[in-house]
Amino acid sequence: MIVLCGMAAFGSGGWGGAALAATDSGAESDAARIERGRILAAEGNCESCHTAEDGEPYAGGFVVTTPFGNLIGPNITSDPETGIGDWTLEAFDAAVRDGIRPDGAPLYPAMPYTSFTRMTDADLEALWAYMQTVPPVHNAVEVNQLPFPFDVRASLWFWRTLYYDPGRFEPDPDVPDRVQRGRYLVEGVAHCGACHTPRDALGGSDSGAYLTGASLGRWYAPDISGGADSVLRNWTEDSLTDFLMREHTGRNVPAFGEMAHVTETLSEVPREDVSAMAAYLMSQLPESETTPDTAGETAADPADTGPDDDSAGARLYARNCEGCHGADGLGARGVAARLPDNGGVVAEEPTNVLTALLAGLPPKDVYGVMPSFAESLSDAEIAAVANYVRTAWGNDAPANATRGDVADLRAEVGPPSPEVERAATCPPVPADWVDTRTRAEIGRIVQSNPGHLPDEAGLRGLWDGYLERVPGLSVGERVTALRGVYCTRIAGLNDLTTGAVFAHTVTFSARVGRLAVPEDAAPESP
């Protein structure tokens, strides 16, 4: 995993002023301005921080965990009583770019106005135009859940004098337009520094260590700066863009943790916006630090795979992880992520690997579940396997995980999520075994059909289309593939128990099996 933040579109055109002048002069239609605002909101990942789990979009309720206590993302729908429906553009501007509420009180910097202050007027107006179209949801939210004395907003005025540097983005005339645009995205609505820059005891960003990596509690945002420890050294602009847009056909490195929310929204925005971000980030690396990205086509050097390693970590990996990730750590798209040169794995701190081992990872995109090992492995064993994967196959991360780290994280992470537990029996499915349309059809069946199961006609249509679109698999492989996709989809339903998911999956598999091998075609018993 590489943890990055969301990003903002800068509108069409380059930095030559023509596109900006047209926007500022009112030449942009209302529909175009609203659509640009929608892209801004998506690339800024606004919905994630303003939507509770299973809640209405932008209606608030998401819990923002900070070292000082919890804050709750507010309702920013167009509801006039509990949202921002009675705000003006001026009030919206003050909140977004200056961190000031309509009543004059300062906002907590969990709202990244310290980055948003770089936004252009045109982008701010487009974002406001879009937010006015968000359907109203009446949902009162008590944002401030902090304990005393952190709940006293007056203290934020002092914080602002230390860490808030207001002002719009200033282009550098010596930088190419596309890279310049990428810099604007990184520093503006994207607020990448909010996650990837370390903070001091007062919660202020260390400007001298911009993008060099930071702890996010149970996750760690790795170094994406231009420094020697940047995890981007073995990436290219194209592979980074693909990662950000959830296109994992090459490197097989999907996002997880907090970054998964970001790539989910970025997958639905114009590629040129995402590639501009990648172009800027890669331009910060010295040319000698970048290497050709052949991760998708070549295996790890056999000399680096450690086949003769008899350490405790190597033995634990072989017993618990190798079945999915492989002896070479390369995994398989849809089954398990690549571990060599994986930014989340080789980050300065081992937090990402430890959290994944303790909590597991729910199914995402074309990938199945990663089970939790919290019950089956001790603190010392989890630390050992984490240190192994961080140093095997040429990975050069420090082997710095300790049993104490695991114990601390175990208490913070808690038990695996219900979705991880529900999906634990779902078989892994290589991504190329099931096409996108079949996955979508199974998703609709799970969401829409009574009992979450297809009728006979629906199942026949699903099977026939699947046969046509994905040739070359055996009957057994096909049944396993459809079972795995169905299982992961139904595991995402919060109203089902683990037993119900298993029972539904067995029923679905039996129906698919009967369709794949009709009774009159089955061999007779001797």
Coordinates of C-alpha atoms in Angstrom, one line a residue, residues 45-472:
N45 CA -12.2 12.7 -0.9
C46 CA -14.8 15.0 0.8
E47 CA -17.5 12.3 1.0
S48 CA -15.4 9.9 3.1
C49 CA -15.0 12.4 6.0
H50 CA -18.6 13.6 5.9
T51 CA -20.4 10.2 5.6
A52 CA -21.0 7.8 8.4
E53 CA -20.7 4.1 7.7
D54 CA -23.9 3.1 5.9
G55 CA -25.0 6.7 6.1
E56 CA -26.3 9.1 3.5
P57 CA -23.6 10.9 1.5
Y58 CA -22.3 14.1 3.1
A59 CA -24.8 13.8 6.0
G60 CA -22.1 13.6 8.6
G61 CA -21.4 11.1 11.3
F62 CA -17.9 9.8 10.3
V63 CA -15.7 9.5 13.4
V64 CA -12.3 11.3 12.9
T65 CA -9.9 9.9 15.5
T66 CA -7.1 12.2 16.6
P67 CA -4.5 12.0 19.4
F68 CA -6.6 14.4 21.4
G69 CA -9.9 12.6 21.1
N70 CA -12.7 12.2 18.5
L71 CA -14.3 14.7 16.2
I72 CA -17.4 13.9 14.1
G73 CA -17.6 14.9 10.5
P74 CA -20.4 17.4 10.1
N75 CA -23.5 17.3 7.9
I76 CA -22.7 19.3 4.7
T77 CA -25.7 18.5 2.7
S78 CA -28.0 21.3 1.5
D79 CA -30.3 20.8 4.5
P80 CA -30.9 24.4 5.9
E81 CA -31.2 23.3 9.6
T82 CA -28.6 20.7 10.1
G83 CA -26.4 21.1 7.0
I84 CA -25.1 24.1 5.0
G85 CA -28.3 24.8 3.1
D86 CA -28.6 28.3 4.5
W87 CA -25.0 29.3 3.9
T88 CA -23.7 31.8 1.4
L89 CA -20.7 31.4 -0.9
E90 CA -18.9 33.8 1.4
A91 CA -19.6 31.6 4.5
F92 CA -18.5 28.5 2.5
D93 CA -15.3 30.3 1.5
A94 CA -14.5 31.3 5.1
A95 CA -15.0 27.8 6.3
V96 CA -13.1 26.0 3.5
R97 CA -10.2 28.3 2.9
D98 CA -9.9 30.1 6.2
G99 CA -11.2 27.6 8.8
I100 CA -13.9 30.0 10.2
R101 CA -17.5 29.0 11.0
P102 CA -20.4 31.3 10.1
D103 CA -20.6 32.3 13.8
G104 CA -17.0 33.4 13.7
A105 CA -15.5 30.5 15.7
P106 CA -12.5 28.7 14.4
L107 CA -12.7 25.2 13.0
Y108 CA -10.6 22.4 14.2
P109 CA -7.8 21.6 11.8
A110 CA -9.1 18.1 11.1
M111 CA -10.8 20.2 8.5
P112 CA -7.7 20.8 6.3
Y113 CA -8.3 24.4 5.6
T114 CA -4.5 24.9 6.0
S115 CA -4.2 23.2 2.6
F116 CA -7.5 24.4 1.1
T117 CA -6.4 27.9 1.5
R118 CA -4.3 27.3 -1.7
M119 CA -7.4 26.8 -3.8
T120 CA -8.2 29.2 -6.6
D121 CA -11.4 31.3 -6.5
A122 CA -12.7 29.4 -9.6
D123 CA -12.3 26.0 -7.9
L124 CA -13.9 27.2 -4.7
E125 CA -16.9 28.5 -6.6
A126 CA -17.2 25.2 -8.5
L127 CA -17.1 23.2 -5.3
W128 CA -19.8 25.4 -3.8
A129 CA -22.0 25.1 -6.9
Y130 CA -21.8 21.3 -6.6
M131 CA -22.5 21.2 -2.8
Q132 CA -25.7 23.2 -3.4
T133 CA -27.0 20.2 -5.5
V134 CA -26.4 17.6 -2.8
P135 CA -29.8 16.4 -1.6
P136 CA -30.7 17.7 1.9
V137 CA -30.6 15.2 4.7
H138 CA -31.8 16.2 8.2
N139 CA -29.2 14.9 10.5
A140 CA -27.9 16.9 13.5
V141 CA -24.3 16.1 14.3
E142 CA -22.4 17.1 17.5
V143 CA -19.0 17.5 16.0
N144 CA -16.9 18.2 19.1
Q145 CA -16.4 15.0 21.1
L146 CA -13.0 16.1 22.5
P147 CA -12.3 16.0 26.3
F148 CA -11.3 19.1 28.3
P149 CA -9.3 21.2 27.6
F150 CA -9.1 20.3 23.9
D151 CA -12.8 21.0 23.5
V152 CA -12.3 24.7 24.1
R153 CA -12.3 26.3 20.7
A154 CA -10.7 29.5 21.9
S155 CA -7.3 27.6 22.1
L156 CA -7.4 27.3 18.3
W157 CA -6.7 30.9 17.8
F158 CA -3.2 30.3 19.3
W159 CA -2.8 27.2 17.2
R160 CA -3.6 29.2 14.0
T161 CA -0.8 31.7 14.7
L162 CA 1.7 28.8 14.8
Y163 CA 0.6 26.7 11.9
Y164 CA -1.8 28.5 9.5
D165 CA -0.2 30.2 6.5
P166 CA -3.1 31.7 4.5
G167 CA -2.7 32.4 0.8
R168 CA -3.5 31.2 -2.7
F169 CA -1.3 28.9 -4.8
E170 CA 1.5 30.8 -6.6
P171 CA 2.6 29.1 -9.8
D172 CA 6.3 28.8 -10.6
P173 CA 6.9 30.1 -14.2
D174 CA 10.0 27.8 -14.5
V175 CA 8.0 24.6 -14.0
P176 CA 6.2 22.9 -16.9
D177 CA 2.4 23.4 -16.9
R178 CA 1.5 19.7 -16.2
V179 CA 3.9 19.4 -13.3
Q180 CA 2.8 22.8 -12.0
R181 CA -0.8 21.6 -12.0
G182 CA 0.3 18.5 -10.1
R183 CA 1.9 20.6 -7.5
Y184 CA -1.3 22.6 -7.1
L185 CA -3.2 19.4 -6.6
V186 CA -0.8 18.1 -4.0
E187 CA -0.7 21.3 -2.0
G188 CA -4.4 22.3 -2.4
V189 CA -7.6 20.3 -2.2
A190 CA -5.6 17.1 -2.2
H191 CA -4.1 18.0 1.3
C192 CA -1.5 15.2 0.9
G193 CA 0.6 16.7 3.7
A194 CA -2.3 16.2 6.1
C195 CA -1.5 12.4 6.1
H196 CA 2.1 12.1 4.9
T197 CA 3.7 14.9 6.9
P198 CA 4.6 14.2 10.6
R199 CA 3.0 16.3 13.3
D200 CA 4.3 17.7 16.5
A201 CA 2.8 17.5 20.0
L202 CA 0.3 20.3 19.2
G203 CA -0.9 18.6 16.1
G204 CA 0.8 21.0 13.7
S205 CA 2.6 19.8 10.5
D206 CA 6.4 19.8 10.5
S207 CA 6.9 21.9 7.4
G208 CA 10.6 20.8 7.3
A209 CA 9.6 17.2 6.8
Y210 CA 6.9 17.7 4.2
L211 CA 5.6 14.3 2.8
T212 CA 8.3 12.3 4.6
G213 CA 5.8 9.9 6.2
A214 CA 3.6 10.0 9.4
S215 CA 1.8 7.8 11.8
L216 CA -2.0 7.7 11.5
G217 CA -2.6 5.5 14.5
R218 CA -3.3 2.0 13.2
W219 CA -1.8 2.9 9.8
Y220 CA 1.3 4.6 8.6
A221 CA 1.4 7.0 5.6
P222 CA 4.8 6.3 4.0
D223 CA 7.4 8.8 2.7
I224 CA 6.3 10.1 -0.7
S225 CA 8.8 13.0 -0.8
G226 CA 11.7 13.4 -3.1
G227 CA 14.1 12.2 -0.4
A228 CA 16.3 9.1 -0.3
D229 CA 13.7 7.1 1.8
S230 CA 10.8 7.8 -0.5
V231 CA 8.8 4.6 -1.4
L232 CA 8.3 6.0 -4.9
R233 CA 11.8 5.3 -5.9
N234 CA 10.8 2.1 -7.7
W235 CA 7.6 3.5 -9.3
T236 CA 7.0 5.3 -12.5
E237 CA 4.5 8.0 -13.3
D238 CA 2.3 5.5 -15.1
S239 CA 2.4 2.9 -12.4
L240 CA 1.6 5.5 -9.7
T241 CA -1.3 6.8 -11.7
D242 CA -2.6 3.3 -12.2
F243 CA -2.3 2.7 -8.4
L244 CA -4.2 5.8 -7.6
M245 CA -7.0 4.8 -10.0
R246 CA -7.3 1.2 -8.8
E247 CA -5.9 -0.2 -12.0
H248 CA -3.7 -2.9 -10.7
T249 CA -2.9 -5.0 -13.8
G250 CA 0.8 -4.2 -13.6
R251 CA 2.2 -3.9 -10.1
N252 CA -0.5 -5.8 -8.2
V253 CA -0.3 -3.4 -5.3
P254 CA -3.8 -2.4 -4.2
A255 CA -4.5 0.3 -1.7
F256 CA -5.8 -0.7 1.8
G257 CA -6.6 1.1 5.0
E258 CA -7.4 4.8 4.7
M259 CA -6.0 5.0 1.2
A260 CA -8.6 2.5 -0.1
H261 CA -11.2 5.3 0.3
V262 CA -9.1 7.7 -1.8
T263 CA -8.5 5.3 -4.7
E264 CA -12.1 4.4 -4.8
T265 CA -13.1 8.0 -5.5
L266 CA -10.1 8.6 -7.8
S267 CA -11.1 5.7 -10.0
E268 CA -14.1 7.7 -11.1
V269 CA -12.4 11.0 -12.1
P270 CA -10.5 12.1 -15.2
R271 CA -7.2 10.4 -15.6
E272 CA -5.4 13.6 -16.5
D273 CA -6.1 15.0 -13.1
V274 CA -4.6 11.9 -11.4
S275 CA -1.6 11.7 -13.7
A276 CA -0.8 15.3 -13.0
M277 CA -0.4 14.5 -9.4
A278 CA 1.8 11.5 -10.2
A279 CA 3.9 13.7 -12.5
Y280 CA 4.6 16.2 -9.8
L281 CA 5.4 13.6 -7.1
M282 CA 7.8 11.7 -9.4
S283 CA 9.4 15.0 -10.5
Q284 CA 10.6 15.5 -6.9
L285 CA 12.8 12.5 -7.1
P286 CA 16.4 12.9 -8.4
E287 CA 16.6 11.3 -11.8
S288 CA 19.2 8.8 -10.5
E289 CA 16.7 7.6 -7.9
T290 CA 14.0 6.5 -10.3
T291 CA 14.2 3.0 -11.8
P292 CA 12.3 1.4 -14.7
D293 CA 9.2 -0.2 -13.3
T294 CA 9.0 -3.8 -14.4
A295 CA 7.2 -5.0 -11.3
G296 CA 4.2 -6.3 -13.3
E297 CA 6.3 -8.4 -15.7
T298 CA 9.1 -9.8 -13.6
A299 CA 9.4 -11.9 -10.5
A300 CA 11.6 -11.0 -7.6
D301 CA 15.3 -12.0 -8.0
P302 CA 15.5 -15.6 -6.8
A303 CA 18.6 -14.6 -4.8
D304 CA 16.5 -12.2 -2.8
T305 CA 13.6 -14.6 -2.0
G306 CA 15.4 -16.3 0.9
P307 CA 14.5 -19.9 0.1
D308 CA 17.0 -21.2 2.7
D309 CA 16.0 -18.7 5.4
D310 CA 15.1 -20.8 8.5
S311 CA 14.2 -17.9 10.7
A312 CA 11.0 -18.0 12.7
G313 CA 9.6 -15.3 10.4
A314 CA 10.3 -17.3 7.3
R315 CA 8.7 -20.4 8.8
L316 CA 5.7 -18.5 9.9
Y317 CA 5.4 -16.9 6.4
A318 CA 5.6 -20.3 4.7
R319 CA 2.9 -21.8 6.9
N320 CA 0.5 -18.9 7.0
C321 CA 1.1 -16.6 4.0
E322 CA 2.7 -18.4 1.2
G323 CA -0.5 -20.1 0.0
C324 CA -1.8 -16.7 -1.2
H325 CA 1.3 -14.4 -1.5
G326 CA 3.6 -17.1 -3.0
A327 CA 7.2 -18.1 -2.0
D328 CA 8.4 -15.1 -4.0
G329 CA 6.0 -12.7 -2.4
L330 CA 4.5 -11.6 -5.7
G331 CA 0.9 -12.8 -4.9
A332 CA -1.6 -12.7 -7.7
R333 CA -4.1 -10.0 -8.7
G334 CA -7.4 -10.8 -7.1
V335 CA -5.8 -13.2 -4.6
A336 CA -3.1 -11.3 -2.7
A337 CA -1.0 -8.2 -3.1
R338 CA 2.6 -8.1 -4.1
L339 CA 4.9 -7.7 -1.1
P340 CA 8.3 -6.8 -2.7
D341 CA 8.6 -3.0 -3.3
N342 CA 5.2 -2.4 -1.8
G343 CA 5.2 1.0 -0.3
G344 CA 3.0 0.1 2.7
V345 CA 5.2 -2.9 3.5
V346 CA 8.6 -1.1 3.3
A347 CA 7.5 2.1 5.0
E348 CA 9.8 3.3 7.9
E349 CA 7.4 2.0 10.5
P350 CA 5.9 -1.6 10.4
T351 CA 2.5 -0.4 11.4
N352 CA 0.7 -1.3 8.1
V353 CA 1.9 -4.9 8.1
L354 CA 1.1 -5.4 11.8
T355 CA -2.4 -3.9 11.4
A356 CA -3.1 -6.0 8.4
L357 CA -2.0 -9.2 10.2
L358 CA -4.1 -8.3 13.3
A359 CA -7.2 -6.9 11.8
G360 CA -7.2 -8.6 8.4
L361 CA -8.5 -6.7 5.3
P362 CA -12.0 -6.9 3.9
P363 CA -12.6 -7.7 0.2
K364 CA -12.0 -4.7 -2.0
D365 CA -12.2 -4.3 -5.7
V366 CA -11.2 -7.6 -7.3
Y367 CA -9.4 -8.7 -4.2
G368 CA -10.7 -11.2 -1.7
V369 CA -10.3 -11.1 2.1
M370 CA -7.1 -11.2 4.0
P371 CA -7.9 -13.1 7.2
S372 CA -6.9 -11.9 10.6
F373 CA -4.1 -13.8 12.4
A374 CA -4.9 -12.1 15.8
E375 CA -6.1 -15.4 17.3
S376 CA -3.7 -17.8 15.7
L377 CA -0.4 -16.0 16.1
S378 CA 1.2 -14.5 19.2
D379 CA 2.6 -11.0 19.5
A380 CA 6.1 -12.3 19.0
E381 CA 5.1 -14.4 16.0
I382 CA 3.3 -11.5 14.3
A383 CA 6.3 -9.3 14.8
A384 CA 8.6 -12.0 13.4
V385 CA 6.6 -12.5 10.2
A386 CA 6.3 -8.7 9.7
N387 CA 10.0 -8.3 10.0
Y388 CA 10.5 -11.2 7.5
V389 CA 8.3 -9.7 4.7
R390 CA 9.9 -6.2 5.3
T391 CA 13.3 -7.6 4.6
A392 CA 12.8 -10.5 2.2
W393 CA 12.9 -10.4 -1.7
G394 CA 15.2 -7.4 -1.7
N395 CA 13.0 -5.2 0.6
D396 CA 15.2 -2.8 2.5
A397 CA 12.9 -1.8 5.3
P398 CA 14.2 -2.0 8.9
A399 CA 13.3 -5.1 10.9
N400 CA 11.9 -3.0 13.7
A401 CA 8.6 -4.7 14.7
T402 CA 8.6 -5.8 18.3
R403 CA 6.2 -7.8 20.3
G404 CA 5.5 -4.6 22.3
D405 CA 4.4 -2.9 19.1
V406 CA 2.0 -5.7 18.4
A407 CA 0.6 -5.7 21.9
D408 CA 0.0 -2.0 21.7
L409 CA -1.7 -2.2 18.3
R410 CA -3.7 -5.3 19.3
A411 CA -5.4 -3.2 22.0
E412 CA -6.0 -0.3 19.5
V413 CA -7.1 -2.4 16.5
G414 CA -9.5 -4.6 18.5
P415 CA -11.2 -7.6 16.9
P416 CA -11.5 -8.1 13.1
S417 CA -14.3 -6.3 11.5
P418 CA -17.5 -8.3 11.0
E419 CA -17.0 -8.2 7.2
V420 CA -13.5 -9.8 7.5
E421 CA -15.1 -12.5 9.7
R422 CA -18.0 -13.0 7.3
A423 CA -15.7 -13.3 4.3
A424 CA -13.1 -15.6 6.0
T425 CA -14.5 -18.7 4.2
C426 CA -14.7 -17.1 0.7
P427 CA -12.3 -18.8 -1.7
P428 CA -9.7 -16.5 -3.3
V429 CA -10.3 -15.9 -7.0
P430 CA -7.7 -14.7 -9.6
A431 CA -8.8 -11.4 -11.1
D432 CA -8.8 -12.7 -14.7
W433 CA -11.1 -15.6 -13.9
V434 CA -14.2 -13.3 -13.6
D435 CA -14.9 -10.3 -15.9
T436 CA -16.2 -7.0 -14.7
R437 CA -19.7 -7.5 -16.1
T438 CA -20.2 -10.8 -14.3
R439 CA -18.9 -9.3 -11.0
A440 CA -21.4 -6.4 -11.4
E441 CA -24.3 -8.8 -12.2
I442 CA -23.5 -10.9 -9.0
G443 CA -23.4 -7.6 -7.0
R444 CA -26.9 -6.7 -8.3
I445 CA -28.2 -10.2 -7.4
V446 CA -26.9 -9.9 -3.9
Q447 CA -28.3 -6.4 -3.4
S448 CA -31.7 -6.7 -5.2
N449 CA -33.0 -10.3 -5.3
P450 CA -35.2 -11.8 -2.6
G451 CA -33.0 -13.9 -0.3
H452 CA -29.9 -12.5 -2.2
L453 CA -30.1 -15.4 -4.6
P454 CA -30.9 -15.5 -8.3
D455 CA -33.9 -17.2 -9.9
E456 CA -33.4 -19.9 -12.4
A457 CA -33.7 -17.6 -15.4
G458 CA -31.3 -15.1 -13.9
L459 CA -28.8 -17.7 -13.0
R460 CA -28.9 -19.1 -16.6
G461 CA -28.3 -15.7 -18.1
L462 CA -25.4 -15.1 -15.7
W463 CA -23.8 -18.4 -16.5
D464 CA -24.3 -18.2 -20.3
G465 CA -22.8 -14.6 -20.4
Y466 CA -19.9 -15.7 -18.2
L467 CA -19.1 -18.6 -20.5
E468 CA -19.0 -16.4 -23.5
R469 CA -16.9 -13.6 -22.0
V470 CA -14.4 -15.7 -20.1
P471 CA -13.3 -18.8 -22.2
G472 CA -10.6 -21.3 -21.3

